Tab-separated table of C-alpha atoms in Angstrom:
chain	number	residue	atom	x	y	z
A	1	SER	CA	99.630	30.874	13.076
A	2	GLN	CA	101.336	31.484	9.761
A	3	GLN	CA	98.862	34.110	8.738
A	4	GLY	CA	100.336	37.352	7.500
A	5	GLU	CA	99.089	40.858	7.956
A	6	GLU	CA	98.305	43.599	5.498
A	7	ASP	CA	98.305	47.273	6.181
A	8	PRO	CA	96.506	49.494	6.020
A	9	GLN	CA	93.317	47.634	6.914
A	10	ALA	CA	91.355	50.139	4.854
A	11	LEU	CA	92.356	52.618	2.181
A	12	SER	CA	90.251	55.228	0.410
A	13	ILE	CA	91.603	57.140	-2.579
A	14	GLN	CA	90.416	59.187	-5.529
A	15	GLU	CA	90.228	57.678	-8.974
A	16	GLY	CA	93.507	58.147	-10.792
A	17	GLU	CA	95.642	58.044	-7.663
A	18	ASN	CA	97.997	55.198	-6.820
A	19	ALA	CA	97.189	52.688	-4.077
A	20	THR	CA	99.874	50.945	-2.041
A	21	MET	CA	99.241	48.011	0.254
A	22	ASN	CA	101.787	46.224	2.400
A	23	CYS	CA	102.014	42.659	3.611
A	24	SER	CA	104.173	41.169	6.339
A	25	TYR	CA	104.587	37.465	6.926
A	26	LYS	CA	106.283	35.226	9.446
A	27	THR	CA	107.915	32.203	7.842
A	28	SER	CA	110.249	31.372	4.973
A	29	ILE	CA	108.358	31.164	1.728
A	30	ASN	CA	108.471	29.615	-1.718
A	31	ASN	CA	106.485	32.463	-3.203
A	32	LEU	CA	104.069	35.215	-2.279
A	33	GLN	CA	100.833	35.924	-4.105
A	34	TRP	CA	98.281	38.707	-4.176
A	35	TYR	CA	94.557	38.132	-4.583
A	36	ARG	CA	91.533	40.324	-4.998
A	37	GLN	CA	88.079	39.712	-3.520
A	38	ASN	CA	84.953	41.552	-4.521
A	39	SER	CA	82.377	41.740	-1.758
A	40	GLY	CA	80.804	38.378	-1.028
A	41	ARG	CA	82.676	36.555	-3.779
A	42	GLY	CA	85.580	34.199	-4.147
A	43	LEU	CA	89.165	35.343	-4.506
A	44	VAL	CA	90.853	35.969	-7.822
A	45	HIS	CA	94.582	35.603	-8.284
A	46	LEU	CA	96.417	38.748	-9.378
A	47	ILE	CA	100.140	38.104	-9.335
A	48	LEU	CA	102.770	35.718	-7.972
A	49	ILE	CA	106.315	36.654	-7.011
A	50	ARG	CA	108.900	33.988	-6.270
A	51	SER	CA	111.198	34.147	-3.278
A	52	ASN	CA	114.211	34.861	-5.516
A	53	GLU	CA	112.499	37.795	-7.245
A	54	ARG	CA	112.459	41.343	-5.926
A	55	GLU	CA	109.957	43.042	-8.205
A	56	LYS	CA	107.286	42.049	-10.680
A	57	HIS	CA	104.880	43.925	-12.906
A	58	SER	CA	101.552	43.009	-14.449
A	59	GLY	CA	99.618	45.768	-16.183
A	60	ARG	CA	98.887	48.433	-13.561
A	61	LEU	CA	100.145	46.191	-10.754
A	62	ARG	CA	103.626	46.318	-9.291
A	63	VAL	CA	104.691	43.930	-6.546
A	64	THR	CA	107.886	44.029	-4.522
A	65	LEU	CA	109.253	41.403	-2.177
A	66	ASP	CA	111.869	41.789	0.559
A	67	THR	CA	112.536	38.368	2.040
A	68	SER	CA	115.016	39.777	4.570
A	69	LYS	CA	112.217	41.867	6.064
A	70	LYS	CA	109.530	39.291	5.304
A	71	SER	CA	107.427	41.900	3.595
A	72	SER	CA	105.797	42.660	0.263
A	73	SER	CA	103.957	45.568	-1.254
A	74	LEU	CA	101.319	45.845	-3.955
A	75	LEU	CA	101.059	49.058	-5.933
A	76	ILE	CA	98.056	49.728	-8.131
A	77	THR	CA	98.714	52.674	-10.411
A	78	ALA	CA	96.111	55.004	-11.905
A	79	SER	CA	93.332	53.436	-9.849
A	80	ARG	CA	89.811	53.048	-11.169
A	81	ALA	CA	86.473	52.742	-9.390
A	82	ALA	CA	86.399	49.112	-10.542
A	83	ASP	CA	89.502	48.435	-8.420
A	84	THR	CA	87.340	48.765	-5.310
A	85	ALA	CA	87.729	45.427	-3.520
A	86	SER	CA	89.632	43.702	-0.734
A	87	TYR	CA	93.198	42.668	-1.470
A	88	PHE	CA	94.976	39.799	0.245
A	89	CYS	CA	98.500	38.517	0.219
A	90	ALA	CA	99.100	34.797	0.531
A	91	THR	CA	102.291	32.935	1.261
A	92	ASP	CA	103.191	29.527	-0.071
A	93	PRO	CA	105.703	27.933	2.297
A	94	TYR	CA	108.403	25.555	1.137
A	95	THR	CA	106.127	22.589	1.737
A	96	GLY	CA	104.132	23.908	-1.203
A	97	ASN	CA	100.830	22.451	-0.183
A	98	GLN	CA	99.181	25.304	1.667
A	99	PHE	CA	98.352	28.960	1.069
A	100	TYR	CA	98.268	31.208	4.115
A	101	PHE	CA	96.403	34.461	3.699
A	102	GLY	CA	96.832	37.808	5.360
A	103	THR	CA	94.108	39.864	6.964
A	104	GLY	CA	93.425	41.950	3.860
A	105	THR	CA	93.240	45.592	2.836
A	106	SER	CA	89.873	47.031	1.884
A	107	LEU	CA	90.391	49.481	-0.979
A	108	THR	CA	87.771	52.046	-1.965
A	109	VAL	CA	88.360	54.075	-5.112
A	110	ILE	CA	86.133	57.134	-5.264
A	111	PRO	CA	85.051	58.152	-8.781
B	1	SER	CA	89.484	24.651	-18.932
B	2	GLN	CA	89.275	24.058	-15.231
B	3	THR	CA	86.276	25.091	-13.169
B	4	ILE	CA	85.347	24.798	-9.538
B	5	HIS	CA	81.824	24.472	-8.256
B	6	GLN	CA	80.782	25.136	-4.696
B	7	TRP	CA	77.284	24.940	-3.292
B	8	PRO	CA	75.031	26.076	-1.843
B	9	ALA	CA	75.688	29.805	-2.117
B	10	THR	CA	73.859	30.598	1.092
B	11	LEU	CA	72.698	28.446	3.966
B	12	VAL	CA	70.858	29.140	7.207
B	13	GLN	CA	71.019	26.314	9.717
B	14	PRO	CA	69.885	25.972	13.334
B	15	VAL	CA	72.353	25.312	16.117
B	16	GLY	CA	72.886	21.589	16.574
B	17	SER	CA	71.984	20.660	13.005
B	18	PRO	CA	74.394	18.842	10.661
B	19	LEU	CA	76.275	20.477	7.809
B	20	SER	CA	77.487	19.293	4.440
B	21	LEU	CA	79.118	21.646	1.946
B	22	GLU	CA	80.319	20.238	-1.332
B	23	CYS	CA	83.001	21.364	-3.741
B	24	THR	CA	83.904	19.800	-7.067
B	25	VAL	CA	86.590	20.600	-9.574
B	26	GLU	CA	86.443	19.910	-13.299
B	27	GLY	CA	89.109	19.814	-15.961
B	28	THR	CA	92.076	18.724	-13.877
B	29	SER	CA	93.344	15.586	-12.169
B	30	ASN	CA	94.776	15.076	-8.698
B	31	PRO	CA	94.379	18.687	-7.578
B	32	ASN	CA	95.261	19.933	-4.126
B	33	LEU	CA	92.008	20.960	-2.458
B	34	TYR	CA	91.415	23.471	0.326
B	35	TRP	CA	88.663	24.673	2.635
B	36	TYR	CA	88.933	28.181	4.065
B	37	ARG	CA	86.686	30.125	6.420
B	38	GLN	CA	86.395	33.887	6.379
B	39	ALA	CA	84.811	35.693	9.310
B	40	ALA	CA	83.066	38.984	8.526
B	41	GLY	CA	85.624	41.612	7.517
B	42	ARG	CA	88.530	39.302	8.232
B	43	GLY	CA	91.145	37.283	6.440
B	44	LEU	CA	90.956	33.679	5.328
B	45	GLN	CA	91.707	30.898	7.761
B	46	LEU	CA	92.884	27.615	6.266
B	47	LEU	CA	90.747	24.828	7.735
B	48	PHE	CA	91.672	21.726	5.749
B	49	TYR	CA	93.741	20.758	2.756
B	50	SER	CA	94.063	17.550	0.795
B	51	VAL	CA	96.733	16.319	-1.589
B	52	GLY	CA	94.885	13.157	-2.615
B	53	ILE	CA	91.873	10.921	-2.105
B	54	GLY	CA	91.377	10.165	1.571
B	55	GLN	CA	94.305	12.408	2.586
B	56	ILE	CA	93.106	15.247	4.784
B	57	SER	CA	95.193	17.615	6.857
B	58	SER	CA	93.567	19.810	9.477
B	59	GLU	CA	95.052	23.180	10.313
B	60	VAL	CA	93.041	24.074	13.380
B	61	PRO	CA	91.033	22.110	15.928
B	62	GLN	CA	87.369	22.739	15.407
B	63	ASN	CA	83.849	21.445	15.139
B	64	LEU	CA	84.266	20.634	11.448
B	65	SER	CA	85.634	17.735	9.426
B	66	ALA	CA	86.510	17.255	5.775
B	67	SER	CA	86.493	14.311	3.417
B	68	ARG	CA	87.669	13.641	-0.108
B	69	PRO	CA	85.744	10.625	-1.388
B	70	GLN	CA	86.740	11.206	-5.026
B	71	ASP	CA	89.703	12.834	-6.715
B	72	ARG	CA	87.878	16.076	-7.501
B	73	GLN	CA	85.338	16.203	-4.685
B	74	PHE	CA	85.896	17.845	-1.322
B	75	ILE	CA	83.253	17.897	1.396
B	76	LEU	CA	83.096	19.963	4.572
B	77	SER	CA	80.927	18.541	7.335
B	78	SER	CA	79.771	18.991	10.857
B	79	LYS	CA	77.641	16.726	13.021
B	80	LYS	CA	76.327	19.576	15.190
B	81	LEU	CA	76.716	23.209	14.220
B	82	LEU	CA	77.659	25.904	16.707
B	83	LEU	CA	76.888	29.606	16.468
B	84	SER	CA	80.620	30.200	16.036
B	85	ASP	CA	80.587	28.139	12.829
B	86	SER	CA	78.870	31.010	11.011
B	87	GLY	CA	81.005	32.513	8.271
B	88	PHE	CA	81.917	32.519	4.618
B	89	TYR	CA	83.356	29.194	3.488
B	90	LEU	CA	85.559	29.025	0.441
B	91	CYS	CA	86.790	26.008	-1.444
B	92	ALA	CA	89.916	26.258	-3.589
B	93	TRP	CA	92.200	24.081	-5.676
B	94	SER	CA	95.718	24.223	-6.979
B	95	THR	CA	97.906	21.980	-9.085
B	96	GLY	CA	100.263	21.451	-6.147
B	97	THR	CA	103.272	21.534	-8.457
B	98	GLY	CA	104.816	24.595	-6.833
B	99	ASN	CA	104.733	28.265	-7.751
B	100	THR	CA	101.127	28.093	-8.882
B	101	GLU	CA	98.101	29.962	-7.675
B	102	ALA	CA	94.941	28.838	-5.942
B	103	PHE	CA	91.608	28.970	-7.760
B	104	PHE	CA	88.579	29.726	-5.633
B	105	GLY	CA	84.928	28.847	-5.731
B	106	GLN	CA	82.306	31.511	-5.165
B	107	GLY	CA	81.837	30.632	-1.508
B	108	THR	CA	79.022	29.586	0.814
B	109	ARG	CA	77.606	32.047	3.305
B	110	LEU	CA	76.656	29.984	6.363
B	111	THR	CA	74.546	31.517	9.115
B	112	VAL	CA	73.917	29.421	12.190
B	113	VAL	CA	70.875	30.597	14.132
């Protein structure tokens, strides 16, 4: 299976704190993406980082990518209660036609 | 703008009954289309993807099949449902041009009883 893994599986923090989630994957990739899923809903794309990039920012999100270690991290700064959701990484292999998702991190931000 | 429609939102079916879930995309041509299944509290498993009409690739052997009768229509089917087919089914599309994201429908919660 090409599915990646996120850790931790669950994370609970206070509002205002930073949240860090990690993703490990198995194969060479074209890019890596992070998605958010509210309970019982579809996934929403957050950010994409290409294989030749090491870091990317979007608002309160910061993503890093280490292709030598086949790993990525997502940092959410100054978390809010509305950030409560599950977060998934997805890899797009060189074939470019599939997206393989990790197992997800469930984030709870306590007001 | 592009939109994706997936229905029904919830479905309860008896074991052995057939299944048909439909997904349509508007506002784009020749999208890549995907069916995923998500077990409770788990990640997404890619079931099928399609790069064009009549072109279906299956990722895992299973009790399900997929068809793409029109450019922007993707159907997930089963002739006889199993209890293990229960889950949250998500349809998605992408442009397939590389370094683009996937856009998801709102999902179908299938419970086989």
